[in-house]
XYZ file of C-alpha atoms in Angstrom:
556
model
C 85.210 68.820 109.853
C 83.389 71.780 111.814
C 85.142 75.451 110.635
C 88.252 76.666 111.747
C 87.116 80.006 110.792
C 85.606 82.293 113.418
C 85.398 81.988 117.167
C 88.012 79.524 117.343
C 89.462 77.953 120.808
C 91.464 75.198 121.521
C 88.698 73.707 124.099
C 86.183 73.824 121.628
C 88.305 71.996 119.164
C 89.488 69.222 121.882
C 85.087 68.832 122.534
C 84.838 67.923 118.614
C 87.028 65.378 118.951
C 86.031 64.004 122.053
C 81.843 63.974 119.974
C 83.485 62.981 117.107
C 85.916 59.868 117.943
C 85.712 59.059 121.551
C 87.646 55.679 121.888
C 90.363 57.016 119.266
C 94.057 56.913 120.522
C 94.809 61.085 120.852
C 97.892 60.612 122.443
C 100.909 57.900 122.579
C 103.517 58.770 125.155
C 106.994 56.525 124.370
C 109.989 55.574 126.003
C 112.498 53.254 125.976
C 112.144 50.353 127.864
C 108.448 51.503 129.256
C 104.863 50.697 128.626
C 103.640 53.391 126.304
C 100.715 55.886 127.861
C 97.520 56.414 125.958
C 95.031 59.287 126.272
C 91.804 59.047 124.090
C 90.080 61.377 122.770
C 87.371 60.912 125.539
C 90.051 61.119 128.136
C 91.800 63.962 126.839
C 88.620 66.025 127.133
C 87.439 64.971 130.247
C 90.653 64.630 132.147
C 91.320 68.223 130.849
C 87.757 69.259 131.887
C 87.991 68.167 135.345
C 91.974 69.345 135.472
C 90.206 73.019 134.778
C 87.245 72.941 137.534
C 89.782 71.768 140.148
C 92.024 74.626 139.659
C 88.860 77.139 139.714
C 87.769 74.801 143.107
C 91.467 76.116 144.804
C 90.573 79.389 143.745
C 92.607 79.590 139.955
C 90.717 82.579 138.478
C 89.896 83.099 134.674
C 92.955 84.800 133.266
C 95.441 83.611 135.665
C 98.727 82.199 134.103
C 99.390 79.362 135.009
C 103.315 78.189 134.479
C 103.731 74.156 133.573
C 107.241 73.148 135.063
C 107.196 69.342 134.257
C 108.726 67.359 131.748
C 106.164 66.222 128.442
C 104.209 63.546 129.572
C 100.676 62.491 129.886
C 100.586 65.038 133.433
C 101.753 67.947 131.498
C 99.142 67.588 128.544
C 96.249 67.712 130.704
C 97.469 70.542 132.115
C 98.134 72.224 129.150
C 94.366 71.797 127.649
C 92.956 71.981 131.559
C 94.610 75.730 132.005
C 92.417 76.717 128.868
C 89.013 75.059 130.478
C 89.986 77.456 133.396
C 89.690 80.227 131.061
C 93.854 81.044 132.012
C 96.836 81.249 130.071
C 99.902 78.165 130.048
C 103.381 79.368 130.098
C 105.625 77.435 128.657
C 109.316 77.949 130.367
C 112.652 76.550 130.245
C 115.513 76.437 132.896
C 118.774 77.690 130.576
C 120.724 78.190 133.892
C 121.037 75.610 136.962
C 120.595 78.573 139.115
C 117.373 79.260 137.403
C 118.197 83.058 136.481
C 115.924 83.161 133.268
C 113.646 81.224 134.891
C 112.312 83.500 137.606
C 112.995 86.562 135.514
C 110.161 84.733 133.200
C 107.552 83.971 136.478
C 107.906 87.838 137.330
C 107.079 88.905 133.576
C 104.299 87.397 133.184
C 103.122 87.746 136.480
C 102.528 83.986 137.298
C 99.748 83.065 139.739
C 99.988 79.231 139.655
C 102.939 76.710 138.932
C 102.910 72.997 138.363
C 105.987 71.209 139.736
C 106.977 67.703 140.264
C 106.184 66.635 143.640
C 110.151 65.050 144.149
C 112.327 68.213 145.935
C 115.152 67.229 143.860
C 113.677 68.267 140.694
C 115.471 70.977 139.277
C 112.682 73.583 138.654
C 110.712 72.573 142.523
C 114.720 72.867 143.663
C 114.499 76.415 141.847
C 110.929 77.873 142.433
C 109.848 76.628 146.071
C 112.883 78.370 147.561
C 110.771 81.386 146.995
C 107.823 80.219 148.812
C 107.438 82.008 152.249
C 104.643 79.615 152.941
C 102.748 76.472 151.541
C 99.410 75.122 152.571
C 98.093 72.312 150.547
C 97.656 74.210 146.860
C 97.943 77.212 148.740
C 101.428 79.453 148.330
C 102.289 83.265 149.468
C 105.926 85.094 147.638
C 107.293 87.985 148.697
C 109.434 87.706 145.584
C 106.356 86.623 143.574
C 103.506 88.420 144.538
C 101.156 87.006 142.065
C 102.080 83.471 142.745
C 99.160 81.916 144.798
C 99.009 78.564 143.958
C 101.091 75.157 143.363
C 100.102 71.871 141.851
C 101.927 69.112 142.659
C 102.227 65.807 140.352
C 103.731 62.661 141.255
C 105.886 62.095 138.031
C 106.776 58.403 139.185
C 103.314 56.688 138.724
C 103.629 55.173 134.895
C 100.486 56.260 132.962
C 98.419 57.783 136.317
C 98.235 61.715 136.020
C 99.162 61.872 139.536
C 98.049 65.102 140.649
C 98.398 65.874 144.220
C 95.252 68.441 145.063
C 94.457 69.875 148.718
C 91.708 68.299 150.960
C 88.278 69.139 149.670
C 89.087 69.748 146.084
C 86.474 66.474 144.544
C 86.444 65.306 140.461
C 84.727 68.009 138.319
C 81.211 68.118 137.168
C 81.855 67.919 133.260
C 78.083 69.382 132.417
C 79.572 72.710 134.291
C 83.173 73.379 132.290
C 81.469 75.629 129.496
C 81.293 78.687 133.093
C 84.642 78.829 132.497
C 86.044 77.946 128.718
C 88.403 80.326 127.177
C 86.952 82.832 124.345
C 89.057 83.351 121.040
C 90.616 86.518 121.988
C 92.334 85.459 124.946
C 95.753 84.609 125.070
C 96.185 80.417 124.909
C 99.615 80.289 125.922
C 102.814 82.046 126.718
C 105.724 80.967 125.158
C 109.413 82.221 125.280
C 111.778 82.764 122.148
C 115.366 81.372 122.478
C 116.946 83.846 124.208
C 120.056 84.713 122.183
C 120.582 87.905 124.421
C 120.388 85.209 127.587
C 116.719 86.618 128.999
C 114.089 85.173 126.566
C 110.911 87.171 125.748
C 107.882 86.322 126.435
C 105.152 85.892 123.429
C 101.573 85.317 123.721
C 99.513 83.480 121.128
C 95.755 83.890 121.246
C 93.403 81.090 120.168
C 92.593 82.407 117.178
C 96.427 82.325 116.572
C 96.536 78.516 116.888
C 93.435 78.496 114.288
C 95.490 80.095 111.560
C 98.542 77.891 111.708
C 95.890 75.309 111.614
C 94.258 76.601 108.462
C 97.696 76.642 107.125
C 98.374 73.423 107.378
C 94.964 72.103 106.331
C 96.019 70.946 102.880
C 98.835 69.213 103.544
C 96.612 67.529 106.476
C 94.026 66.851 103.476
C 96.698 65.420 101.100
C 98.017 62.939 104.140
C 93.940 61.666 104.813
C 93.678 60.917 101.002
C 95.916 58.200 102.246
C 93.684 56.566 105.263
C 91.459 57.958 107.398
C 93.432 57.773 110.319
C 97.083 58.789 110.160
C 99.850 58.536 113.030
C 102.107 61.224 113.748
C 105.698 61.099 115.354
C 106.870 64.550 117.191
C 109.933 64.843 118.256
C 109.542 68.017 119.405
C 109.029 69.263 123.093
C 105.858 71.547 124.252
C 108.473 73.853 125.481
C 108.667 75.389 122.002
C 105.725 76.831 119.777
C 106.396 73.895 117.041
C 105.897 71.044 119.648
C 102.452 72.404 120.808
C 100.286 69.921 119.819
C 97.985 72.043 116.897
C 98.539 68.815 114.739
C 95.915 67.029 116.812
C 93.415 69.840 117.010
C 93.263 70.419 113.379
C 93.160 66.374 112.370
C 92.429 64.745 115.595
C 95.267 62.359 114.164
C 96.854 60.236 116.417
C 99.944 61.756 117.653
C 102.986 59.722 119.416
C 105.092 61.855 121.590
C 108.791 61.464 123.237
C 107.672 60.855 127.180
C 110.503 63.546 128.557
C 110.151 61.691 132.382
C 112.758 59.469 131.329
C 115.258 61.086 129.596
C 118.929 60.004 129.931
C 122.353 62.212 129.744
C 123.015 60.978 126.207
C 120.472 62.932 124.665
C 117.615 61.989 121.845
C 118.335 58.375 121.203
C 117.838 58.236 116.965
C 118.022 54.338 116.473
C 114.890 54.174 119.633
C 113.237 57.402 117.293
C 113.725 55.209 114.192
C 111.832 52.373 116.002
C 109.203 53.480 117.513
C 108.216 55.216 113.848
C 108.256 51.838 112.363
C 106.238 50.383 115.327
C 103.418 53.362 115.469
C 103.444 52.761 111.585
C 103.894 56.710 111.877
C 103.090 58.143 108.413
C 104.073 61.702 109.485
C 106.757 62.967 111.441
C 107.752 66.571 112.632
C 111.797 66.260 113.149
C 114.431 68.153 113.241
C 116.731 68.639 110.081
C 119.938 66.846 112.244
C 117.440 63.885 113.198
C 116.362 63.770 110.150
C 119.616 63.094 108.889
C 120.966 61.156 111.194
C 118.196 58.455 110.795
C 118.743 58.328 107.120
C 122.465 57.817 108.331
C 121.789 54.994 110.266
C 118.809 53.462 108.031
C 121.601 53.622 104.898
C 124.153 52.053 107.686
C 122.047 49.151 108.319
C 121.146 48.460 104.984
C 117.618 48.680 105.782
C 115.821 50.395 102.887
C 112.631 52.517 102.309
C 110.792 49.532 102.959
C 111.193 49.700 106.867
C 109.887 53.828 107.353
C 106.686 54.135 107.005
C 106.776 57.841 106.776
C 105.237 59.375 103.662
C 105.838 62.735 105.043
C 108.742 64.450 107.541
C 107.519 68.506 108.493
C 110.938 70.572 109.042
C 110.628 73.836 111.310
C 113.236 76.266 112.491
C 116.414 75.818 110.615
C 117.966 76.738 106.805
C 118.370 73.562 104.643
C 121.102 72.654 102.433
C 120.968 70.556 99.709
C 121.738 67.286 101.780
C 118.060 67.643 102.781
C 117.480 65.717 99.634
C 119.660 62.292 100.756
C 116.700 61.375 103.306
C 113.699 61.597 100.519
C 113.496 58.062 99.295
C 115.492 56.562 102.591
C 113.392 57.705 105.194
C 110.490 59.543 103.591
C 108.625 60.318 100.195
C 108.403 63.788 100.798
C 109.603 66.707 103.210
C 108.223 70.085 104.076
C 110.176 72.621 104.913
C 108.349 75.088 106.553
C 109.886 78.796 107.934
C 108.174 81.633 110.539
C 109.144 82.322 113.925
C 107.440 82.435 117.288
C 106.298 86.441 116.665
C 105.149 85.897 112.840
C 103.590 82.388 112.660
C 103.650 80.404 109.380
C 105.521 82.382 106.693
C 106.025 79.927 103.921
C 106.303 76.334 102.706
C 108.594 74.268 100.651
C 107.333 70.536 99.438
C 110.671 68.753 98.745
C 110.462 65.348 96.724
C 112.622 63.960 93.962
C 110.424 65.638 91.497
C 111.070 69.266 92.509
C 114.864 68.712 93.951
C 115.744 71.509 96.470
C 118.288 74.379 96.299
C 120.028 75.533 99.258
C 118.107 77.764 102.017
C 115.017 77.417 99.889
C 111.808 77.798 102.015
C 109.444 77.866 99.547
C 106.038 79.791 98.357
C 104.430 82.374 101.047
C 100.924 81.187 102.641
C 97.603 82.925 102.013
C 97.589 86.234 103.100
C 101.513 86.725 103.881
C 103.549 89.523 102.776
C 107.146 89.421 102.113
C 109.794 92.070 101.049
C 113.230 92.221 100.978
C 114.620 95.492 101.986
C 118.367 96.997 101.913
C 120.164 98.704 105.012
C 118.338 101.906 103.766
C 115.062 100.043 104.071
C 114.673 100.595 99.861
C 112.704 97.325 98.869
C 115.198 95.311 96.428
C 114.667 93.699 93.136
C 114.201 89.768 93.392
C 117.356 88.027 93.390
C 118.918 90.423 95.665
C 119.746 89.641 99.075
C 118.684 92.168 102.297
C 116.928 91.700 105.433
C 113.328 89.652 105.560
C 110.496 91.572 106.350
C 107.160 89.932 106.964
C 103.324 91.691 107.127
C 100.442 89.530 107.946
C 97.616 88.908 110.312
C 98.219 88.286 113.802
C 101.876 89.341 113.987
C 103.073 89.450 117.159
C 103.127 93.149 118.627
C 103.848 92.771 122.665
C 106.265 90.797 124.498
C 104.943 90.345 127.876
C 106.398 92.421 130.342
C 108.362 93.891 127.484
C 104.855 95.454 125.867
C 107.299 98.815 124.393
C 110.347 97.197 123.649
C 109.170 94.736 120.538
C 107.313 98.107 119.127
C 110.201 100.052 118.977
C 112.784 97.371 117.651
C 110.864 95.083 116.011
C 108.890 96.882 113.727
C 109.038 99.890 110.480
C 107.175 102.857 110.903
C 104.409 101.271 108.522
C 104.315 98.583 110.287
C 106.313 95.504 108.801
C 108.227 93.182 111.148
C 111.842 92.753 111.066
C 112.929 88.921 111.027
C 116.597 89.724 111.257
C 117.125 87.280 108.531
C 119.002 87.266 105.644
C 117.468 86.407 102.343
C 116.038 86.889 98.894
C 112.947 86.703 96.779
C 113.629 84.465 93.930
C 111.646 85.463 90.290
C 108.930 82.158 91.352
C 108.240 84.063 94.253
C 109.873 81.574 96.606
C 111.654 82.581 99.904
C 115.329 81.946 100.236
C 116.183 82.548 103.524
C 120.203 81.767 104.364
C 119.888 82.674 108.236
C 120.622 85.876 110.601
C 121.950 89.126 109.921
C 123.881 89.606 113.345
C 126.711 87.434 115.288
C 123.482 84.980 116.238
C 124.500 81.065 116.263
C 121.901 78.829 114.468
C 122.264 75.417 116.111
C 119.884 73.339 114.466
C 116.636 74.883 115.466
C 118.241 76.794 118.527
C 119.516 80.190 118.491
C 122.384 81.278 120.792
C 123.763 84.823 121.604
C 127.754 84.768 122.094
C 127.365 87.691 124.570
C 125.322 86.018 126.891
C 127.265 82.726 126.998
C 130.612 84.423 127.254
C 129.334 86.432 130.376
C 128.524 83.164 131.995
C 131.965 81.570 131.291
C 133.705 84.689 132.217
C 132.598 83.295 136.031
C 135.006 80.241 135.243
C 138.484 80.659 137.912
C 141.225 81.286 135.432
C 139.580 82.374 133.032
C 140.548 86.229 131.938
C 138.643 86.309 128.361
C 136.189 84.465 126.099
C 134.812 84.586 122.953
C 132.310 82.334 121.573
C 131.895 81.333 117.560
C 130.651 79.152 115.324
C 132.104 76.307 113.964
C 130.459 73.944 111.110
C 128.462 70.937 112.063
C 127.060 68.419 109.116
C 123.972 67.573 111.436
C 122.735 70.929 113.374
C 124.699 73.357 110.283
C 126.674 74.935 112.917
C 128.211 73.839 116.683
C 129.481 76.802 119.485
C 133.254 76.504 120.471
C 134.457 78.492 123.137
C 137.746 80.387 123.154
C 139.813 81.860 125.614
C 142.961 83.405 127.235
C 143.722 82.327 130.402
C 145.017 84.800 133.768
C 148.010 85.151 133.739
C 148.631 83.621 136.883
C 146.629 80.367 136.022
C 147.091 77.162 133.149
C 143.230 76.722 133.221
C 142.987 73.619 130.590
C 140.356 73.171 128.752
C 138.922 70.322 130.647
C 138.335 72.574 133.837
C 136.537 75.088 131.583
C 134.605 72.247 130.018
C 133.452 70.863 133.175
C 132.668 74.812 134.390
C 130.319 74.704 132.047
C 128.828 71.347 131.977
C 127.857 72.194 135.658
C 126.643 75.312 134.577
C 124.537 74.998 131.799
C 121.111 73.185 131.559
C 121.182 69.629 129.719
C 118.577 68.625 127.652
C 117.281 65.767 126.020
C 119.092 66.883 122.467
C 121.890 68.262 122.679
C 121.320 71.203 120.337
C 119.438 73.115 122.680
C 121.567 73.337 125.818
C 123.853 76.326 125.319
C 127.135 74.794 126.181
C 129.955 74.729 124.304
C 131.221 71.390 122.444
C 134.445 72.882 121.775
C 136.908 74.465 123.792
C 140.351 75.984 122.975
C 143.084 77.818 125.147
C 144.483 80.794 122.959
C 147.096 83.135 123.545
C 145.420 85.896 122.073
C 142.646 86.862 119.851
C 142.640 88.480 116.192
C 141.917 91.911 116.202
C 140.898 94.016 113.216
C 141.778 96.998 111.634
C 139.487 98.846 114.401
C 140.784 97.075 117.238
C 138.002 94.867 117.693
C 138.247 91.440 117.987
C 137.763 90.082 114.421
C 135.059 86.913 115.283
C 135.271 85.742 111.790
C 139.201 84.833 111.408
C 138.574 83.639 115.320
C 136.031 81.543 113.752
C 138.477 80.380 110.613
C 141.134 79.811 113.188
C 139.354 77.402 115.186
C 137.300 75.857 112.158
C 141.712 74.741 111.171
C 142.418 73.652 114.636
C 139.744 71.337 115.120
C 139.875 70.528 111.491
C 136.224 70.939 110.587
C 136.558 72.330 106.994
């Protein structure tokens, strides 16, 4: 395999492939009840190639970023990879809002001078972003409100497997021999992505190339360990592009063949785990990245049906984003041999790695042993490192730490980081005497649902909006699958009887769905209250609100 090491980019790696296995399957797009669409490796380079010289043809310079507002699918990966032949930067961004607040808070931080929308005017982001266009010829935009913004791409989601990209008269297929004028170098930034935005506004992080080169190195042995297997090993990601985990680094570092949840066809009931469960078995998918709930949930339903470790292939499930309990361990032997559970976060990268099996067991929150050339101490409220075994906030030091936001550049300085320059996770956690990282979650009144991290303050402000509604407070509740669930509380006018239905359906028409249901920020619970607990300060007490409504729903 040619070096990681050195001037590493993402275009370079997606050449090697394309040299060293042209015909291979790169990418599998499923869905159910549709033909599944295949990229090769050939096709995934050139596609991307040509995707890049196009948007330099309409006048895309190098450095531009370059926003990708289309559901995963075959469309949106060729975009992704085609940005970096133009030598500009993807951002990745989510609508959290149906008016698309966040949204076009994002487009003006980063200063976005090309979008690519689905070509239907009822999508929801097109709905969103083209209102702002003052004018629109062919790839051509002008915005007052976005000054930057010059150019839209426009992609036909509806044609099956075809890329469907609608470009403006003149614009002909690329000249491949040409791409290497405009290739991305290693120390620009790759792509933009946004954190989860428990204050409501997400930040904005950018990962260089060389960025995606490291995670890669750190998952090279467990990539090596897989191939001592079979030379060619499937991979099942359940994850969306959206978020750092889902970008696809797995293929650049293995050129393993990668199947991937086609997000065109998504339906209201969220991620549907007995279609996951299938196509794992069909793809004979040795490794899968999940989610701790789905990972659960298909052991659930395998133990349900009776069907045995003989029916998942998987040798190996990857785990991102979310503290394990012990129940991890029910799904190795069911649905896998072995599970990683691996812990960073968008601004630090790869921090450590647990290897869960029946040999080694698992104890709760347990993330395992720190990767080459991290640094890890545990500090108390004084910022006095602590002895192992002791619990106190998580602070990380290692290369290629995060140190901007964009459009944020002094904020994440001055909050983020000690005066000598280690990063605060705002995680709770300990070193144990092995050296292994327990990490139980976050310090502050943050909501971990499953991998998604929600801010009350910025939900409650929302529902605030609902008629009849004079107060809210949001908490956490406990969940088996996603460790915790949000449930809304609050006191209604005086004047007004607003059940909890109305407030429900406030906020179902309010917040974003998604395609799992852990990442939307509404509520599942809602309960009218009278009042709310106070303590001995005054202030409302959020932990005997959350005890109270842990009883009435009768969660314990």
């Amino acid at each position: 395999m040619e070096s990681l090491q050195g001037n590493y980019t993402i275009p370079k790696r997606l050449k090697y492939w394309a040299n060293k296995q042209p015909d291979a399957q790169a990418f599998v797009y499923v869905a159910k009840d549709k033909p599944n669409a295949v990229l090769t490796s050939k096709e995934i380079y050139d596609l991307s190639v040509q995707f890049g010289c196009r948007l330099s043809k309409i006048g895309v310079e190098s450095g531009t970023v370059v926003c990708i507002l289309i559901p995963d699918c075959p469309a949106a990966m060729i975009a992704y990879f085609g940005i970096m032949y133009a030598g500009c930067t993807v951002q990745y961004a989510t609508i959290q809002v149906s008016d698309g607040t966040y949204l076009l808070q994002n487009l003006r931080k980063s200063k976005c001078g090309a979008v690519i929308l689905s070509s239907n005017p009822n999508d929801q982001a097109n709905r969103i972003v083209s209102q702002h266009f003052d004018t629109v010829s062919g790839n051509n935009v002008t915005s007052k409100r976005f000054p930057h913004l010059k150019n839209v791409i426009y992609t036909n989601l509806n044609l099956g497997a075809e890329l469907g990209f609608i470009w403006q008269k003149g614009v002909k297929l690329a000249d491949n021999s040409n791409f290497e004028e405009v290739t991305a170098s290693a120390d620009h930034v790759a792509v933009i992505i946004q954190t989860s935005g428990t204050t409501g506004v997400s930040k904005l992080i950018p990962l260089y190339h060389t960025q995606f080169g490291s995670i890669e190195i750190g998952l090279k042995s467990l990539s090596e360990s897989l191939h001592a297997l079979g030379s060619r090993i499937s991979l099942f990601d359940q994850h969306s592009m959206t978020w750092a985990t889902g970008l696809p680094f797995w293929y650049t570092l293995s050129g393993d063949r990668t199947i991937l949840l086609d997000r065109r066809f998504n339906s209201d009931e969220g991620l549907d785990i007995r279609f996951v469960r299938d196509t794992i078995v069909q793809e004979n998918c040795q490794i899968a990245k999940l989610s701790a709930a789905s990972c659960l949930e298909l052991t659930d339903l395998i133990q349900k049906e009776s069907l045995g470790h003989a029916t998942s292939p998987l040798n190996t499930v990857l785990l991102v984003g979310q503290p394990l309990k012990e129940n991890i361990l029910t799904v190795v032997g069911s649905l896998t041999k072995t599970v990683y559970n691996a812990y960073g976060g968008s601004e630090i990268g790869l921090v450590s790695l647990k290897k869960i099996d029946k040999e080694t067991g698992f104890d709760d929150f347990n993330t395992g042993s720190l990767m080459e050339m991290v640094n890890v101490k545990i500090v108390d409220e004084d910022l006095k490192e602590v002895p192992n075994g002791t619990y106190g906030h998580v602070l990380v030091n290692k290369p290629g730490i995060c140190k901007r936001y964009v459009g944020d550049e002094d904020d994440l300085m001055k909050s983020k980081f000690t005066g000598d320059g280690w990063f605060f996770t705002n995680d709770y956690g300990c070193l144990t005497e092995k050296g292994e990282l327990i990490v139980q979650g976050r310090f502050d009144d943050v909501i971990m649902r499953g991998m998604n991290y929600f801010h009350p303050s910025w939900i409650e402000n929302i529902i605030r909006g609902c008629p009849g509604v004079a107060d809210v407070l949001i908490v956490k509740v406990p969940d088996k699958f996603l460790l915790n669930e949000i449930c809304a509380c609050y006191i209604s006018d005086k004047d007004s009887d607003t059940c909890p239905q109305k407030v429900t359906d406030f906020c179902r028409m309010t917040f974003v769905s998604h395609d799992s249901s852990s990442k939307t920020a509404c509520p599942k619970y809602f309960l009218q209250m009278d009042a709310f607990p106070v303590n001995k300060n005054g202030k409302f007490d959020r932990k005997v609100l959350e005890e109270k409504a842990t009883n009435l729903l009768n969660l314990l």
